[in-house]
Amino acid sequence: MSANDRPLVMGIVNVTPDSFFDGGQHLDPEAALAHARRLIDEGADILDIGGESTRPGAEPVGEDEERARVVPVIAAIRAESAIPISVDTMKPAVARAAVAAGATMWNDVTALGGSPLSLALAAELGCEVVLMHMQGEPRTMQAAPRYDDVVAEVCGFLAARAEAAMAAGVARERIWLDPGLGFGKTAEHTLTLIRRLDRIVDLGFPVLVGASRKSAIPRIAGDRSSADQRLGGSLALALAAARAGVEAVRVHDVAETVQALAVAAAIGQAR
Ligand code: HH2
């Protein structure tokens, strides 16, 4: 938690043509930089820069292409701001280039399992790492997710990946965990994980939760909202995550999330 007693807010900058919400809006580096500036103005504590969509059915992106998307944007933000910058990538070569350009965190949806080189590289880079749970792989993960006990399985996986990272030389205090909402999870799994987030927090690492505008929202709410109509559900999920004691929420809507979290924190402190 930050000094003002609310989770940190990680603002999303997708430098992609096909991300499920903001795809195509910030593919041009100037547009991505303008968006990053706006999120900083709105109160973002961390920026997460991604060059490959992981939405179900997304086309994979080559290493050179992904690096060419994210590195100039990271370098341009770093040239004018000291804000912590995360790079959202499964590829070690992209993480290496991103950290050289000024990124301070490697956000890996494969929990450093995407390449045999990932664990050792994370240790070498010395940056913070986000280890996220995913069942299956992005192309097919939402087809038929199945768990006997989703909370136990996600906790077991995250604890094992944290052990693997530490065994490879990643410092314990650099490790974050993320349940990976939307990555092989039904709406029911999402609700259970949000409800029992305390179990992940209890593993003893900072926890990041990304629920922003995801497709579980209309399934939970019983509506037909498209991604641009899911702000209300996104705020509800961010507030629930905050109550469970997460360290940060990963969101598209920084101003609205900062405001919602600030009001909830003030209510919590009122006499
Ligand atoms: N969600 C997305 C991407 N990266 N990383 C973490 N740690 N946690 C998440 O929940 C998470 C993530 C998907 O959201 P978005 O980046 O907006 O979409 P896309 O993958 O289509 O670019």
PDB file of N, CA and C and ligand atoms in Angstrom, residues 12 14 19-20 52-55 88 107 109 130 132 178 181 183 208 210 214 250 252, ligand 1:
ATOM      1  N   ILE A  12      -2.283   1.265 -17.910  1.00  0.00           N
ATOM      2  CA  ILE A  12      -1.954   0.412 -19.066  1.00  0.00           C
ATOM      3  C   ILE A  12      -1.728   1.252 -20.326  1.00  0.00           C
ATOM      4  N   ASN A  14      -1.038   0.140 -24.101  1.00  0.00           N
ATOM      5  CA  ASN A  14      -0.853  -0.940 -25.073  1.00  0.00           C
ATOM      6  C   ASN A  14      -0.423  -0.373 -26.415  1.00  0.00           C
ATOM      7  N   SER A  19      -5.173  -4.859 -29.030  1.00  0.00           N
ATOM      8  CA  SER A  19      -5.560  -5.125 -27.643  1.00  0.00           C
ATOM      9  C   SER A  19      -7.079  -5.008 -27.516  1.00  0.00           C
ATOM     10  N   PHE A  20      -7.649  -5.730 -26.543  1.00  0.00           N
ATOM     11  CA  PHE A  20      -9.104  -5.870 -26.569  1.00  0.00           C
ATOM     12  C   PHE A  20      -9.841  -4.576 -26.282  1.00  0.00           C
ATOM     13  N   GLU A  52       2.347  -6.651 -27.200  1.00  0.00           N
ATOM     14  CA  GLU A  52       1.688  -7.837 -27.776  1.00  0.00           C
ATOM     15  C   GLU A  52       0.397  -8.088 -27.012  1.00  0.00           C
ATOM     16  N   SER A  53      -0.706  -8.168 -27.708  1.00  0.00           N
ATOM     17  CA  SER A  53      -1.973  -8.467 -27.030  1.00  0.00           C
ATOM     18  C   SER A  53      -1.984  -9.923 -26.573  1.00  0.00           C
ATOM     19  N   THR A  54      -2.539 -10.156 -25.392  1.00  0.00           N
ATOM     20  CA  THR A  54      -2.694 -11.522 -24.897  1.00  0.00           C
ATOM     21  C   THR A  54      -4.176 -11.883 -24.822  1.00  0.00           C
ATOM     22  N   ARG A  55      -5.019 -11.089 -25.499  1.00  0.00           N
ATOM     23  CA  ARG A  55      -6.453 -11.418 -25.448  1.00  0.00           C
ATOM     24  C   ARG A  55      -6.665 -12.771 -26.120  1.00  0.00           C
ATOM     25  N   ASP A  88       5.254  -5.349 -20.264  1.00  0.00           N
ATOM     26  CA  ASP A  88       4.369  -6.516 -20.280  1.00  0.00           C
ATOM     27  C   ASP A  88       4.797  -7.393 -21.457  1.00  0.00           C
ATOM     28  N   ASN A 107       6.709  -7.556 -16.272  1.00  0.00           N
ATOM     29  CA  ASN A 107       5.394  -8.150 -16.039  1.00  0.00           C
ATOM     30  C   ASN A 107       5.215  -9.287 -17.036  1.00  0.00           C
ATOM     31  N   VAL A 109       3.129 -12.608 -18.172  1.00  0.00           N
ATOM     32  CA  VAL A 109       1.914 -13.412 -18.003  1.00  0.00           C
ATOM     33  C   VAL A 109       2.212 -14.911 -17.977  1.00  0.00           C
ATOM     34  N   VAL A 130       6.646  -9.484 -12.140  1.00  0.00           N
ATOM     35  CA  VAL A 130       5.279  -9.903 -11.831  1.00  0.00           C
ATOM     36  C   VAL A 130       5.099 -11.307 -12.372  1.00  0.00           C
ATOM     37  N   MET A 132       2.487 -14.093 -13.098  1.00  0.00           N
ATOM     38  CA  MET A 132       1.026 -14.195 -13.247  1.00  0.00           C
ATOM     39  C   MET A 132       0.594 -15.616 -13.529  1.00  0.00           C
ATOM     40  N   ASP A 178       0.219 -12.362  -9.284  1.00  0.00           N
ATOM     41  CA  ASP A 178      -1.008 -11.890  -9.934  1.00  0.00           C
ATOM     42  C   ASP A 178      -1.856 -13.115 -10.290  1.00  0.00           C
ATOM     43  N   LEU A 181      -6.594 -12.690 -13.834  1.00  0.00           N
ATOM     44  CA  LEU A 181      -8.028 -12.710 -14.157  1.00  0.00           C
ATOM     45  C   LEU A 181      -8.203 -12.652 -15.677  1.00  0.00           C
ATOM     46  N   PHE A 183      -7.348 -15.027 -17.688  1.00  0.00           N
ATOM     47  CA  PHE A 183      -6.386 -15.934 -18.338  1.00  0.00           C
ATOM     48  C   PHE A 183      -6.724 -17.382 -17.962  1.00  0.00           C
ATOM     49  N   LEU A 208      -0.678  -7.987  -7.490  1.00  0.00           N
ATOM     50  CA  LEU A 208      -1.220  -7.114  -8.541  1.00  0.00           C
ATOM     51  C   LEU A 208      -2.467  -7.789  -9.091  1.00  0.00           C
ATOM     52  N   GLY A 210      -5.445  -7.451 -12.195  1.00  0.00           N
ATOM     53  CA  GLY A 210      -5.881  -6.787 -13.421  1.00  0.00           C
ATOM     54  C   GLY A 210      -7.255  -7.279 -13.832  1.00  0.00           C
ATOM     55  N   LYS A 214     -12.449  -6.395 -18.381  1.00  0.00           N
ATOM     56  CA  LYS A 214     -12.387  -7.764 -18.896  1.00  0.00           C
ATOM     57  C   LYS A 214     -13.771  -8.366 -19.091  1.00  0.00           C
ATOM     58  N   ARG A 250      -4.146  -3.018 -11.920  1.00  0.00           N
ATOM     59  CA  ARG A 250      -3.703  -2.691 -13.295  1.00  0.00           C
ATOM     60  C   ARG A 250      -4.943  -2.264 -14.072  1.00  0.00           C
ATOM     61  N   HIS A 252      -7.085   0.466 -17.118  1.00  0.00           N
ATOM     62  CA  HIS A 252      -7.088   1.375 -18.260  1.00  0.00           C
ATOM     63  C   HIS A 252      -7.492   2.786 -17.826  1.00  0.00           C
TER      64      HIS A 252
HETATM   65  N1  HH2 B   1      -4.050  -8.543 -18.288  1.00  0.00           N
HETATM   66  C1  HH2 B   1      -3.770  -8.241 -19.574  1.00  0.00           C
HETATM   67  C2  HH2 B   1      -2.439  -8.106 -19.997  1.00  0.00           C
HETATM   68  N2  HH2 B   1      -1.419  -8.227 -19.125  1.00  0.00           N
HETATM   69  N3  HH2 B   1      -0.640  -8.602 -16.930  1.00  0.00           N
HETATM   70  C3  HH2 B   1      -0.899  -8.872 -15.644  1.00  0.00           C
HETATM   71  N4  HH2 B   1       0.104  -8.976 -14.778  1.00  0.00           N
HETATM   72  N5  HH2 B   1      -2.181  -9.048 -15.180  1.00  0.00           N
HETATM   73  C4  HH2 B   1      -3.259  -8.969 -16.004  1.00  0.00           C
HETATM   74  O1  HH2 B   1      -4.407  -9.159 -15.537  1.00  0.00           O
HETATM   75  C5  HH2 B   1      -3.028  -8.667 -17.400  1.00  0.00           C
HETATM   76  C6  HH2 B   1      -1.679  -8.500 -17.822  1.00  0.00           C
HETATM   77  C7  HH2 B   1      -4.881  -8.066 -20.562  1.00  0.00           C
HETATM   78  O2  HH2 B   1      -5.284  -6.719 -20.617  1.00  0.00           O
HETATM   79  P1  HH2 B   1      -4.823  -5.697 -21.742  1.00  0.00           P
HETATM   80  O3  HH2 B   1      -3.336  -5.462 -21.687  1.00  0.00           O
HETATM   81  O4  HH2 B   1      -5.636  -4.460 -21.677  1.00  0.00           O
HETATM   82  O5  HH2 B   1      -5.233  -6.407 -23.099  1.00  0.00           O
HETATM   83  P2  HH2 B   1      -4.385  -7.101 -24.242  1.00  0.00           P
HETATM   84  O6  HH2 B   1      -3.731  -8.315 -23.697  1.00  0.00           O
HETATM   85  O7  HH2 B   1      -5.442  -7.408 -25.296  1.00  0.00           O
HETATM   86  O8  HH2 B   1      -3.360  -6.112 -24.749  1.00  0.00           O
END
